[in-house]
């Protein structure tokens, strides 16, 4: 999703006219691909902005605009939709602001996206609203870092102030020498945080309408390896107090950033308390489990919110559910292993039709049931079968 | 789905080549539309044969062949797919047989489709296999009908020997005069059956692979008005013995007709016993509830079976579920009423994007939960909101 070649934007298929509002989506990856069936069910016209016809959503959806997430592409999409949303945050925010000023509903707004992308502003705005955030400091040099290192001790975590996902833009630094390397690589200030003794990672999804009506999904536990989400568990291994606190924080963050659509709030459990990690103002990997596990999926509630329609019930339909990502181990198309994966009859397989390569998210598998352990085991086996082998570390196996 | 103008068949989008097998689907209505997301999840290329780009599936799926279900259209589809299946039975069976002879996997086979369509052959084949069928007689004249009427008494049920669905091709005849009218209308022999004292109507779905491996879905109760399915309840109001018997009959029928894909077996409960009503060798309205309620939906299991992949678990994920069809009351697009329908937060709305007209199936709503009564009420309210009013009879309200 990072490289968006500036091809000629061209609109395909039906123009905007009378009839139901067309939802334009910036981005054509798996999130747009999973939005498509939610839109089809409601007979809502969906029009993603994609790089080319080989992108994940374009392989299963007839109505796309070709272009990059730059000024030209965004304007082509804007001309072909009635409300604009995103499946990723790597968007030209200046153009989004201009489109908002011209009267196009942009949901989430450019302001919300800015807060999701800009980690410094995010921490300032949320801390001011009472959201618990870890200690942090923006530093441009080793001298500026010294007091923070003295206060919290090495190792520290350094983060690029903007962008970064799936572990990119985040470094563990053991000493001043390593920090100097990161400062040189980023070529600008970096955000420092203590290396927190993280007990668990959580995510809470909030679906929110333009006037502020919102529903909060039950918190899930996310199992991350090297910053990449491997598994999602519903319910997570949380105390009642942590569960309540995660929901409170999710609702507070959504109101504070004035989100519209799905807001994914990633959280840490540290010393038993819940603190903010990151935000994403869009459907999120942590919410894929809602397709099978929830009365209303994150994808449908994103569309409902973006269209300012009543939100659906976020409660689970099932006792427990586990989602395991299919992370490429080799260069083989996971479809060649479909028969093996489907041999696990309780697993719901989702493939994204993306070119396979090691480490790439090629799909996910969800299993539901009364017992979380069994669901997790079913999902893992099918995901391993698709990927061509397990990608879990020893650490994760004991989580 | 009855009128298939013979337009120029033309293939659109990707050709058949290396890569995963392409599933060709005869028909472009709501069943193909609901197959599409199941195919997308497995990254299985799906290529429906549609009349035009306005058909239900073509509005949400990029890869279609334009043509009728006649020799020309079927050959165009066959040239563009690796395995051929159907979403309706109104297909040129001679061409299907020729394609089979030429080596194309046709699933279900022309023989299976013939048995589903030909009510006389269906009864002969199934009765011979031990499937309980109601008494019947094929008659071409009042004289031939007389002994049957003497044995069973008026009123009788007359059925056209081929085709017919949603109550079409079925007549209640009170006396010889009415039967004469039907014989004149059909202009050929009709199938006579007693007017059975039907206590309940059931349906059992069977997913079956080419070598005979099959899974049987839990029987559902279908609530019909004037031969049109209005509601589907899971579980149905069945005794354990009836539930067991329905599954046995479903499995026996699937083996007997050598089905591949989903086979929907419609059943009556008469005097406490379960007897056959009709067959459909494809995904079926009675199985829409499986999208939300089952670990594997009928649409996914249809694709798995057609591709000879391991079948998914047909067990419910939920305690109970109710599906209510959205039957048009007026000419208004149900999307204009979406906000009202979505105000019922537990309802899962499916719209088919078909031109609205009174009586037409425009969509359906499913609700799940621990209690069937509550689920049914939620689904009814949302369906009524979409349709613009209730279409249930007094009789049905008390079921």
PDB file of C-alpha atoms in Angstrom, chain B residues 9 48 63 94 166 209 220 236 268 317 350 380:
ATOM      1  CA  UNK B   9     -22.879 -13.981 -25.849  1.00  0.00           C
ATOM      2  CA  UNK B  48     -21.538 -16.019 -14.099  1.00  0.00           C
ATOM      3  CA  UNK B  63     -16.183 -10.995 -14.414  1.00  0.00           C
ATOM      4  CA  UNK B  94     -29.205 -31.143 -24.074  1.00  0.00           C
ATOM      5  CA  UNK B 166     -42.516 -19.973  -6.074  1.00  0.00           C
ATOM      6  CA  UNK B 209     -18.765 -33.768  -3.585  1.00  0.00           C
ATOM      7  CA  UNK B 220     -35.003 -25.671   8.819  1.00  0.00           C
ATOM      8  CA  UNK B 236     -37.648 -25.562  13.105  1.00  0.00           C
ATOM      9  CA  UNK B 268     -43.690 -31.779   4.343  1.00  0.00           C
ATOM     10  CA  UNK B 317     -22.676 -21.038  15.107  1.00  0.00           C
ATOM     11  CA  UNK B 350     -29.354  -8.420   2.280  1.00  0.00           C
ATOM     12  CA  UNK B 380     -39.686  -9.392  10.472  1.00  0.00           C
TER      13      UNK B 380
END
